[in-house]
mmCIF file of C-alpha atoms in Angstrom:
data_model
loop_
_atom_site.group_PDB
_atom_site.id
_atom_site.type_symbol
_atom_site.label_atom_id
_atom_site.label_comp_id
_atom_site.label_asym_id
_atom_site.label_seq_id
_atom_site.Cartn_x
_atom_site.Cartn_y
_atom_site.Cartn_z
ATOM 1 C CA MET J 204 143.154 185.558 -18.380
ATOM 2 C CA ILE J 205 139.496 185.937 -19.354
ATOM 3 C CA PRO J 206 137.141 185.946 -16.330
ATOM 4 C CA SER J 207 135.108 182.710 -16.393
ATOM 5 C CA ARG J 208 131.781 184.454 -15.861
ATOM 6 C CA VAL J 209 132.337 186.731 -18.855
ATOM 7 C CA ARG J 210 133.659 183.853 -20.970
ATOM 8 C CA GLU J 211 130.611 181.701 -20.198
ATOM 9 C CA GLN J 212 128.192 184.558 -20.803
ATOM 10 C CA ALA J 213 129.755 185.536 -24.118
ATOM 11 C CA ALA J 214 130.284 182.095 -25.607
ATOM 12 C CA GLY J 215 126.780 181.443 -26.897
ATOM 13 C CA PRO J 216 125.625 178.242 -28.588
ATOM 14 C CA LYS J 217 128.339 176.692 -30.770
ATOM 15 C CA GLY J 218 127.848 177.161 -34.469
ATOM 16 C CA ALA J 219 125.576 180.181 -34.063
ATOM 17 C CA ASP J 220 125.236 182.349 -37.179
ATOM 18 C CA ASP J 221 123.888 185.812 -37.958
ATOM 19 C CA ALA J 222 120.286 184.667 -37.550
ATOM 20 C CA ALA J 223 120.967 183.557 -33.991
ATOM 21 C CA HIS J 224 121.210 187.121 -32.694
ATOM 22 C CA ARG J 225 118.573 188.972 -34.652
ATOM 23 C CA PRO J 226 116.180 190.891 -32.372
ATOM 24 C CA LYS J 227 113.611 188.643 -30.724
ATOM 25 C CA ALA J 228 110.347 190.543 -30.346
ATOM 26 C CA GLY J 229 108.109 190.017 -27.371
ATOM 27 C CA ARG J 230 110.482 188.075 -25.097
ATOM 28 C CA HIS J 231 109.141 187.656 -21.567
ATOM 29 C CA LEU J 232 111.384 186.726 -18.637
ATOM 30 C CA GLU J 233 109.494 185.004 -15.826
ATOM 31 C CA LEU J 234 110.525 183.697 -12.444
ATOM 32 C CA LEU J 235 108.032 181.289 -10.900
ATOM 33 C CA GLY J 236 108.479 180.227 -7.281
ATOM 34 C CA VAL J 237 112.280 180.413 -7.412
ATOM 35 C CA SER J 238 114.137 179.468 -4.226
ATOM 36 C CA LYS J 239 117.791 178.923 -3.387
ATOM 37 C CA SER J 240 119.510 177.250 -0.451
ATOM 38 C CA TYR J 241 123.103 176.253 0.200
ATOM 39 C CA GLY J 242 124.634 173.555 2.383
ATOM 40 C CA SER J 243 123.011 174.737 5.615
ATOM 41 C CA GLY J 244 119.571 174.285 4.126
ATOM 42 C CA ARG J 245 118.649 177.889 4.911
ATOM 43 C CA LEU J 246 116.818 179.543 2.030
ATOM 44 C CA VAL J 247 118.603 182.686 0.877
ATOM 45 C CA VAL J 248 115.909 183.233 -1.780
ATOM 46 C CA ARG J 249 112.355 182.165 -1.013
ATOM 47 C CA ASP J 250 109.563 181.637 -3.515
ATOM 48 C CA VAL J 251 110.378 184.630 -5.733
ATOM 49 C CA SER J 252 108.056 185.232 -8.690
ATOM 50 C CA PHE J 253 107.934 188.144 -11.128
ATOM 51 C CA THR J 254 107.719 188.949 -14.840
ATOM 52 C CA LEU J 255 110.052 191.242 -16.763
ATOM 53 C CA HIS J 256 108.040 192.437 -19.750
ATOM 54 C CA PRO J 257 109.696 193.280 -23.089
ATOM 55 C CA GLY J 258 111.349 196.689 -23.120
ATOM 56 C CA LYS J 259 110.741 197.330 -19.408
ATOM 57 C CA PHE J 260 113.137 198.213 -16.592
ATOM 58 C CA LEU J 261 112.670 196.124 -13.428
ATOM 59 C CA THR J 262 114.827 196.760 -10.359
ATOM 60 C CA LEU J 263 115.453 194.364 -7.489
ATOM 61 C CA LEU J 264 115.922 196.712 -4.536
ATOM 62 C CA GLY J 265 116.852 195.735 -1.010
ATOM 63 C CA PRO J 266 119.497 195.838 1.716
ATOM 64 C CA SER J 267 122.659 193.738 1.649
ATOM 65 C CA GLY J 268 121.843 190.063 2.136
ATOM 66 C CA SER J 269 118.255 190.382 0.911
ATOM 67 C CA GLY J 270 118.772 187.874 -1.927
ATOM 68 C CA LYS J 271 118.642 190.245 -4.883
ATOM 69 C CA THR J 272 122.055 189.382 -6.383
ATOM 70 C CA THR J 273 121.496 185.649 -5.862
ATOM 71 C CA THR J 274 118.194 186.031 -7.722
ATOM 72 C CA LEU J 275 119.914 187.765 -10.635
ATOM 73 C CA MET J 276 122.651 185.109 -10.694
ATOM 74 C CA MET J 277 119.994 182.388 -11.009
ATOM 75 C CA VAL J 278 118.522 184.253 -13.974
ATOM 76 C CA ALA J 279 121.982 184.558 -15.552
ATOM 77 C CA GLY J 280 122.810 180.893 -14.945
ATOM 78 C CA PHE J 281 125.689 181.337 -12.507
ATOM 79 C CA GLU J 282 123.550 179.878 -9.695
ATOM 80 C CA THR J 283 121.132 176.947 -9.947
ATOM 81 C CA PRO J 284 117.683 177.284 -8.313
ATOM 82 C CA THR J 285 116.885 174.812 -5.574
ATOM 83 C CA ALA J 286 113.259 175.071 -6.671
ATOM 84 C CA GLY J 287 111.181 176.987 -9.199
ATOM 85 C CA HIS J 288 111.440 177.969 -12.840
ATOM 86 C CA VAL J 289 113.204 180.617 -14.934
ATOM 87 C CA ARG J 290 111.375 181.001 -18.226
ATOM 88 C CA VAL J 291 111.964 182.977 -21.416
ATOM 89 C CA ASN J 292 108.832 183.108 -23.573
ATOM 90 C CA GLY J 293 107.507 180.105 -21.678
ATOM 91 C CA ALA J 294 110.621 177.952 -22.170
ATOM 92 C CA ASP J 295 112.351 176.919 -18.935
ATOM 93 C CA VAL J 296 116.054 177.851 -18.996
ATOM 94 C CA ALA J 297 116.804 177.055 -15.331
ATOM 95 C CA GLY J 298 118.877 174.002 -16.291
ATOM 96 C CA LEU J 299 120.936 175.751 -18.975
ATOM 97 C CA PRO J 300 124.483 177.075 -18.400
ATOM 98 C CA PRO J 301 125.144 180.819 -18.869
ATOM 99 C CA ASN J 302 126.450 180.365 -22.420
ATOM 100 C CA ARG J 303 123.143 178.786 -23.467
ATOM 101 C CA ARG J 304 121.078 181.732 -22.224
ATOM 102 C CA ASN J 305 120.794 184.808 -24.385
ATOM 103 C CA PHE J 306 121.379 187.361 -21.610
ATOM 104 C CA GLY J 307 123.834 190.235 -21.436
ATOM 105 C CA VAL J 308 125.360 190.629 -17.969
ATOM 106 C CA VAL J 309 127.270 193.568 -16.451
ATOM 107 C CA PHE J 310 128.835 193.231 -13.009
ATOM 108 C CA GLN J 311 130.047 195.994 -10.709
ATOM 109 C CA GLY J 312 133.631 195.123 -11.639
ATOM 110 C CA TYR J 313 132.844 195.313 -15.395
ATOM 111 C CA GLY J 314 135.097 192.301 -16.203
ATOM 112 C CA LEU J 315 136.813 193.975 -19.174
ATOM 113 C CA PHE J 316 139.810 192.187 -20.706
ATOM 114 C CA PRO J 317 142.850 194.404 -19.992
ATOM 115 C CA HIS J 318 144.934 192.994 -22.875
ATOM 116 C CA MET J 319 142.226 193.754 -25.459
ATOM 117 C CA SER J 320 141.275 197.048 -27.066
ATOM 118 C CA VAL J 321 137.834 198.555 -26.548
ATOM 119 C CA LEU J 322 136.778 197.249 -29.967
ATOM 120 C CA GLN J 323 138.089 193.761 -29.225
ATOM 121 C CA ASN J 324 136.254 193.725 -25.880
ATOM 122 C CA VAL J 325 132.963 194.586 -27.561
ATOM 123 C CA GLU J 326 133.593 192.128 -30.411
ATOM 124 C CA PHE J 327 134.321 189.269 -28.006
ATOM 125 C CA PRO J 328 130.757 187.874 -27.689
ATOM 126 C CA LEU J 329 130.412 187.969 -31.480
ATOM 127 C CA ARG J 330 133.726 186.180 -31.952
ATOM 128 C CA MET J 331 132.583 183.471 -29.564
ATOM 129 C CA ARG J 332 129.456 183.165 -31.697
ATOM 130 C CA ARG J 333 131.704 182.708 -34.739
ATOM 131 C CA LEU J 334 130.589 185.711 -36.738
ATOM 132 C CA SER J 335 132.823 186.862 -39.551
ATOM 133 C CA GLN J 336 135.460 189.479 -38.774
ATOM 134 C CA ASP J 337 133.790 192.135 -40.928
ATOM 135 C CA LYS J 338 130.352 191.467 -39.439
ATOM 136 C CA ARG J 339 131.483 191.621 -35.834
ATOM 137 C CA ARG J 340 133.490 194.789 -36.467
ATOM 138 C CA ASP J 341 130.479 196.502 -38.036
ATOM 139 C CA LEU J 342 128.193 195.490 -35.162
ATOM 140 C CA ALA J 343 130.751 196.445 -32.491
ATOM 141 C CA MET J 344 131.435 199.855 -34.023
ATOM 142 C CA ALA J 345 127.699 200.530 -34.303
ATOM 143 C CA MET J 346 127.265 199.684 -30.628
ATOM 144 C CA LEU J 347 130.209 201.853 -29.592
ATOM 145 C CA ASP J 348 128.541 204.705 -31.465
ATOM 146 C CA LYS J 349 125.335 204.125 -29.478
ATOM 147 C CA VAL J 350 127.197 204.381 -26.166
ATOM 148 C CA GLY J 351 129.196 207.425 -27.282
ATOM 149 C CA LEU J 352 132.604 205.712 -27.562
ATOM 150 C CA GLU J 353 133.104 205.520 -31.326
ATOM 151 C CA GLY J 354 136.404 207.419 -31.010
ATOM 152 C CA PHE J 355 137.819 205.093 -28.327
ATOM 153 C CA SER J 356 137.873 201.778 -30.175
ATOM 154 C CA GLY J 357 141.680 201.452 -30.148
ATOM 155 C CA ARG J 358 142.213 202.182 -26.434
ATOM 156 C CA ARG J 359 142.780 199.662 -23.666
ATOM 157 C CA PRO J 360 140.538 199.609 -20.555
ATOM 158 C CA ALA J 361 143.342 201.087 -18.402
ATOM 159 C CA GLN J 362 143.260 204.186 -20.612
ATOM 160 C CA LEU J 363 139.582 204.833 -19.854
ATOM 161 C CA SER J 364 137.751 206.509 -16.982
ATOM 162 C CA GLY J 365 135.384 204.524 -14.785
ATOM 163 C CA GLY J 366 132.375 205.852 -16.662
ATOM 164 C CA GLN J 367 133.914 204.954 -20.034
ATOM 165 C CA GLN J 368 134.707 201.437 -18.826
ATOM 166 C CA GLN J 369 131.082 201.108 -17.759
ATOM 167 C CA ARG J 370 129.948 202.047 -21.270
ATOM 168 C CA VAL J 371 132.274 199.477 -22.816
ATOM 169 C CA ALA J 372 130.830 196.804 -20.536
ATOM 170 C CA LEU J 373 127.315 197.834 -21.566
ATOM 171 C CA ALA J 374 128.239 197.793 -25.253
ATOM 172 C CA ARG J 375 129.713 194.294 -24.915
ATOM 173 C CA ALA J 376 126.602 193.045 -23.134
ATOM 174 C CA LEU J 377 124.282 194.518 -25.785
ATOM 175 C CA VAL J 378 126.142 193.862 -29.026
ATOM 176 C CA PHE J 379 124.748 190.344 -29.549
ATOM 177 C CA GLU J 380 121.150 191.550 -29.025
ATOM 178 C CA PRO J 381 120.322 189.586 -25.859
ATOM 179 C CA ASP J 382 116.832 188.734 -24.640
ATOM 180 C CA ALA J 383 117.474 190.907 -21.565
ATOM 181 C CA LEU J 384 120.256 192.888 -19.928
ATOM 182 C CA LEU J 385 121.140 191.912 -16.349
ATOM 183 C CA LEU J 386 122.959 194.577 -14.312
ATOM 184 C CA ASP J 387 124.348 193.851 -10.842
ATOM 185 C CA GLU J 388 125.158 197.094 -8.958
ATOM 186 C CA PRO J 389 126.904 198.429 -12.096
ATOM 187 C CA LEU J 390 127.287 202.006 -10.793
ATOM 188 C CA GLY J 391 128.218 201.232 -7.199
ATOM 189 C CA ALA J 392 131.924 202.086 -7.593
ATOM 190 C CA LEU J 393 131.350 205.510 -9.194
ATOM 191 C CA ASP J 394 131.091 208.929 -7.574
ATOM 192 C CA LYS J 395 127.627 210.479 -7.251
ATOM 193 C CA LYS J 396 127.871 212.950 -10.121
ATOM 194 C CA LEU J 397 129.090 210.316 -12.587
ATOM 195 C CA ARG J 398 126.554 207.833 -11.253
ATOM 196 C CA ASP J 399 123.736 210.309 -11.871
ATOM 197 C CA THR J 400 124.997 210.902 -15.416
ATOM 198 C CA LEU J 401 125.226 207.194 -16.221
ATOM 199 C CA GLN J 402 121.773 206.519 -14.800
ATOM 200 C CA ALA J 403 120.338 208.879 -17.394
ATOM 201 C CA GLU J 404 122.559 207.398 -20.113
ATOM 202 C CA ILE J 405 121.473 203.819 -19.354
ATOM 203 C CA LYS J 406 117.821 204.850 -19.549
ATOM 204 C CA ALA J 407 118.429 206.676 -22.830
ATOM 205 C CA LEU J 408 120.339 203.682 -24.199
ATOM 206 C CA GLN J 409 117.497 201.375 -23.210
ATOM 207 C CA ALA J 410 115.056 203.575 -25.134
ATOM 208 C CA ARG J 411 117.267 203.513 -28.242
ATOM 209 C CA VAL J 412 117.942 199.765 -28.150
ATOM 210 C CA GLY J 413 114.570 198.631 -26.759
ATOM 211 C CA ILE J 414 116.154 196.103 -24.385
ATOM 212 C CA SER J 415 114.546 194.709 -21.217
ATOM 213 C CA ILE J 416 116.642 195.347 -18.105
ATOM 214 C CA LEU J 417 116.782 193.493 -14.784
ATOM 215 C CA TYR J 418 118.738 195.715 -12.391
ATOM 216 C CA VAL J 419 120.080 195.079 -8.892
ATOM 217 C CA THR J 420 120.800 197.913 -6.475
ATOM 218 C CA HIS J 421 120.497 198.939 -2.834
ATOM 219 C CA ASP J 422 120.290 202.629 -3.813
ATOM 220 C CA GLN J 423 116.686 203.828 -3.397
ATOM 221 C CA ASP J 424 117.127 207.007 -5.433
ATOM 222 C CA GLU J 425 118.681 205.039 -8.285
ATOM 223 C CA ALA J 426 115.781 202.597 -8.305
ATOM 224 C CA MET J 427 113.192 205.390 -8.245
ATOM 225 C CA MET J 428 114.868 207.287 -11.075
ATOM 226 C CA MET J 429 115.459 204.399 -13.469
ATOM 227 C CA SER J 430 112.723 201.813 -12.997
ATOM 228 C CA ASP J 431 109.384 201.041 -14.584
ATOM 229 C CA GLU J 432 108.806 198.583 -11.737
ATOM 230 C CA ILE J 433 110.557 197.918 -8.436
ATOM 231 C CA ALA J 434 110.572 194.658 -6.494
ATOM 232 C CA ILE J 435 111.458 195.348 -2.849
ATOM 233 C CA MET J 436 113.332 192.371 -1.385
ATOM 234 C CA ASN J 437 114.123 191.472 2.208
ATOM 235 C CA ASP J 438 115.172 188.194 3.812
ATOM 236 C CA GLY J 439 115.092 186.446 0.435
ATOM 237 C CA GLN J 440 111.528 187.426 -0.425
ATOM 238 C CA VAL J 441 109.797 189.973 -2.635
ATOM 239 C CA ILE J 442 107.905 192.082 -0.088
ATOM 240 C CA GLN J 443 106.168 194.439 -2.536
ATOM 241 C CA MET J 444 106.329 195.036 -6.275
ATOM 242 C CA GLY J 445 104.940 197.840 -8.409
ATOM 243 C CA ALA J 446 105.598 201.173 -10.069
ATOM 244 C CA PRO J 447 107.954 203.463 -8.080
ATOM 245 C CA ALA J 448 105.244 206.036 -7.318
ATOM 246 C CA ASP J 449 102.770 203.374 -6.167
ATOM 247 C CA ILE J 450 105.249 201.752 -3.774
ATOM 248 C CA TYR J 451 106.432 205.092 -2.428
ATOM 249 C CA LEU J 452 102.936 206.500 -1.869
ATOM 250 C CA HIS J 453 101.275 203.224 -0.829
ATOM 251 C CA PRO J 454 103.754 201.006 1.020
ATOM 252 C CA ARG J 455 102.187 197.824 2.382
ATOM 253 C CA THR J 456 104.595 197.274 5.264
ATOM 254 C CA ALA J 457 106.635 199.350 7.659
ATOM 255 C CA PHE J 458 109.804 197.883 6.133
ATOM 256 C CA VAL J 459 108.889 199.095 2.636
ATOM 257 C CA ALA J 460 107.823 202.508 3.945
ATOM 258 C CA GLY J 461 111.122 202.937 5.772
ATOM 259 C CA PHE J 462 113.387 201.480 3.101
ATOM 260 C CA LEU J 463 112.088 203.275 0.011
ATOM 261 C CA GLY J 464 112.801 206.844 1.014
ATOM 262 C CA GLU J 465 112.381 208.370 4.477
ATOM 263 C CA THR J 466 109.183 208.192 6.481
ATOM 264 C CA ASN J 467 107.782 208.785 9.959
ATOM 265 C CA LEU J 468 106.233 205.724 11.616
ATOM 266 C CA ILE J 469 103.939 206.969 14.371
ATOM 267 C CA PRO J 470 102.380 204.443 16.807
ATOM 268 C CA CYS J 471 98.588 204.674 16.924
ATOM 269 C CA VAL J 472 95.352 202.759 17.448
ATOM 270 C CA HIS J 473 92.797 202.242 14.692
ATOM 271 C CA CYS J 474 89.510 203.907 15.703
ATOM 272 C CA GLY J 475 87.298 203.402 12.631
ATOM 273 C CA SER J 476 87.051 204.000 8.906
ATOM 274 C CA ASP J 477 84.795 205.411 6.228
ATOM 275 C CA GLY J 478 85.977 202.705 3.853
ATOM 276 C CA LYS J 479 88.986 204.643 2.597
ATOM 277 C CA ILE J 480 90.329 206.973 5.289
ATOM 278 C CA ALA J 481 90.891 205.563 8.761
ATOM 279 C CA SER J 482 90.708 207.527 11.982
ATOM 280 C CA VAL J 483 93.511 206.856 14.468
ATOM 281 C CA LYS J 484 94.385 207.898 18.006
ATOM 282 C CA PHE J 485 97.956 208.677 18.990
ATOM 283 C CA THR J 486 99.693 207.952 22.275
ATOM 284 C CA ASP J 487 98.960 211.432 23.671
ATOM 285 C CA GLY J 488 95.216 211.070 23.017
ATOM 286 C CA THR J 489 95.048 213.275 19.906
ATOM 287 C CA PHE J 490 93.457 212.014 16.705
ATOM 288 C CA GLY J 491 94.585 211.881 13.071
ATOM 289 C CA SER J 492 93.817 210.020 9.865
ATOM 290 C CA GLY J 493 95.411 208.121 7.008
ATOM 291 C CA LEU J 494 94.589 205.755 4.166
ATOM 292 C CA GLU J 495 93.435 202.369 5.387
ATOM 293 C CA MET J 496 95.134 199.337 3.860
ATOM 294 C CA ARG J 497 92.118 197.342 2.744
ATOM 295 C CA HIS J 498 94.160 194.237 1.930
ATOM 296 C CA ASP J 499 95.441 194.025 5.517
ATOM 297 C CA ARG J 500 93.245 191.408 7.206
ATOM 298 C CA GLU J 501 94.640 192.308 10.608
ATOM 299 C CA ARG J 502 93.251 195.818 10.357
ATOM 300 C CA GLY J 503 90.274 196.557 12.590
ATOM 301 C CA GLU J 504 89.011 198.921 15.235
ATOM 302 C CA GLY J 505 91.070 198.801 18.403
ATOM 303 C CA LYS J 506 94.105 197.305 16.647
ATOM 304 C CA ALA J 507 97.529 198.828 17.260
ATOM 305 C CA GLY J 508 99.116 200.227 14.131
ATOM 306 C CA LEU J 509 101.645 202.599 12.637
ATOM 307 C CA LEU J 510 100.775 205.704 10.664
ATOM 308 C CA SER J 511 103.398 206.278 7.956
ATOM 309 C CA ILE J 512 103.725 209.936 6.952
ATOM 310 C CA ARG J 513 106.420 211.051 4.514
ATOM 311 C CA PRO J 514 108.421 214.119 5.660
ATOM 312 C CA GLU J 515 107.248 216.188 2.674
ATOM 313 C CA ALA J 516 103.578 215.461 3.526
ATOM 314 C CA PHE J 517 103.756 217.641 6.649
ATOM 315 C CA GLU J 518 103.009 221.368 6.692
ATOM 316 C CA PHE J 519 103.504 223.870 9.498
ATOM 317 C CA LEU J 520 100.283 225.481 10.744
ATOM 318 C CA THR J 521 100.704 229.186 11.315
ATOM 319 C CA GLY J 522 98.797 231.739 13.364
ATOM 320 C CA MET J 523 95.309 230.679 14.442
ATOM 321 C CA ALA J 524 94.832 228.246 11.547
ATOM 322 C CA THR J 525 93.413 224.808 12.367
ATOM 323 C CA ALA J 526 93.187 221.537 10.433
ATOM 324 C CA PRO J 527 91.553 218.114 10.884
ATOM 325 C CA ASN J 528 94.971 216.517 11.407
ATOM 326 C CA GLN J 529 97.375 218.288 13.701
ATOM 327 C CA ILE J 530 99.987 217.424 16.303
ATOM 328 C CA ASP J 531 101.977 219.690 18.588
ATOM 329 C CA GLY J 532 105.743 219.621 18.927
ATOM 330 C CA ARG J 533 108.939 221.588 19.326
ATOM 331 C CA VAL J 534 111.688 222.056 16.734
ATOM 332 C CA SER J 535 114.930 220.377 17.831
ATOM 333 C CA ASP J 536 117.023 220.588 14.646
ATOM 334 C CA TYR J 537 117.176 222.304 11.266
ATOM 335 C CA THR J 538 119.351 221.567 8.206
ATOM 336 C CA PHE J 539 119.451 223.395 4.884
ATOM 337 C CA LEU J 540 120.052 220.870 2.080
ATOM 338 C CA GLY J 541 119.692 223.063 -0.994
ATOM 339 C CA ARG J 542 116.578 221.774 -2.713
ATOM 340 C CA HIS J 543 114.862 221.142 0.592
ATOM 341 C CA GLU J 544 115.079 221.921 4.283
ATOM 342 C CA ARG J 545 114.952 219.243 6.955
ATOM 343 C CA TYR J 546 113.385 219.897 10.331
ATOM 344 C CA VAL J 547 113.346 217.570 13.329
ATOM 345 C CA VAL J 548 110.318 218.101 15.568
ATOM 346 C CA ALA J 549 109.963 216.431 18.961
ATOM 347 C CA ALA J 550 106.320 215.273 18.995
ATOM 348 C CA LEU J 551 104.330 212.290 20.251
ATOM 349 C CA GLY J 552 107.352 211.029 22.177
ATOM 350 C CA GLN J 553 109.585 210.711 19.110
ATOM 351 C CA ASN J 554 111.482 212.701 16.503
ATOM 352 C CA VAL J 555 109.255 213.622 13.552
ATOM 353 C CA ILE J 556 111.054 214.539 10.335
ATOM 354 C CA VAL J 557 109.593 217.364 8.225
ATOM 355 C CA SER J 558 110.818 218.300 4.746
ATOM 356 C CA GLN J 559 110.016 221.608 3.057
ATOM 357 C CA PRO J 560 111.199 223.159 -0.245
ATOM 358 C CA GLY J 561 114.488 224.980 0.231
ATOM 359 C CA GLN J 562 114.258 228.760 0.565
ATOM 360 C CA GLY J 563 117.542 229.554 2.330
ATOM 361 C CA ARG J 564 116.049 230.653 5.617
ATOM 362 C CA PRO J 565 114.175 228.545 8.189
ATOM 363 C CA ARG J 566 110.390 228.812 8.386
ATOM 364 C CA VAL J 567 110.619 228.073 12.118
ATOM 365 C CA ARG J 568 113.612 228.077 14.428
ATOM 366 C CA ILE J 569 115.127 225.553 16.806
ATOM 367 C CA GLY J 570 113.234 225.718 20.095
ATOM 368 C CA ASP J 571 109.990 227.007 18.548
ATOM 369 C CA ALA J 572 106.690 225.367 19.494
ATOM 370 C CA VAL J 573 104.959 224.278 16.268
ATOM 371 C CA ARG J 574 101.843 222.519 15.000
ATOM 372 C CA LEU J 575 102.092 220.021 12.154
ATOM 373 C CA THR J 576 99.314 219.009 9.776
ATOM 374 C CA TRP J 577 98.952 216.596 6.855
ATOM 375 C CA ALA J 578 96.270 215.566 4.361
ATOM 376 C CA GLY J 579 94.603 212.316 5.420
ATOM 377 C CA GLU J 580 95.234 210.622 2.053
ATOM 378 C CA LYS J 581 98.974 211.261 2.470
ATOM 379 C CA GLY J 582 99.199 209.099 5.571
ATOM 380 C CA GLN J 583 99.310 205.304 5.307
ATOM 381 C CA LEU J 584 97.967 203.145 8.119
ATOM 382 C CA LEU J 585 100.061 200.001 8.553
ATOM 383 C CA SER J 586 99.720 197.109 10.943
ATOM 384 C CA ARG J 587 102.209 197.087 13.826
ATOM 385 C CA GLN J 588 103.196 193.484 12.944
ATOM 386 C CA THR J 589 104.682 194.571 9.604
#
């Protein structure tokens, strides 16, 4: 039996011809104030707005229950917004069923038809659009070539590996030249090595095809590696959106700083600013500095805050060297992780994580008294409330 979600997605408008799936240049996908609630009245998605620009890769990243999959399902048409608009090139599609939206969708379970060959699976959306047999075969074979499966057209899904099944699902979602490709945790069931390989393949495929991608994941590394933009979601809201490097280096809240990668959140009090770098005082009376968040209206002298410092921003001070920013501590743990080494330093009443490039032997040993330093612009002063 054909899964209903796949059947609805693939069907397309009745009577569609070849012209209906020619590439559509400059298609923008916009969400404007989209919200969703169920019977309880509680909003599981709250006032979400973003734009997916043509040819770009936008990832919805957040923990389980943050609303990211529900948001994608409203874009696809499998959920109906309680409020707000879903627009493609300015036209609102929020009231249209999935088969009236020109989106390709790939779920974590792939949804391949076990009784069909690989070629028949990829041809299915074209058959539902009533293309001729020769035309759909040509298009399907061309797409299988793009995903590296041209020699597998006669196999059944059960005869394929997980990675090959993923490529078939991608080929089927792309063959009718959709306005955007929607991917919901598509690599979650794969082992790390295969997942890493397919991440690179999806990015390469996007470059060849020129498709816009809306991607859902809870994997921070995956989002950083693949995305042009990331929208961090929590409790149904977009907390921060921007390029991966901007969000990582300049998180606006403690949640974002802690969720996208690893960070140290050190309690402090704001003591003043030169307009860019803020001076802070820690709980033991020592001073440090970090970038001041100018958009934060709660920031001000005497306000309690958190200084976010990424583990790789720290350096060990050696000998008699001094630095403007330094804290004292004692090493309590060390782990060699290949590319980097992870130290745990007891300092300022908490465990401070320090990451250094891997060299195979520890720079300092467990039990050693150490001094840590960091460049002021690599710290990020956040309000305690966030």
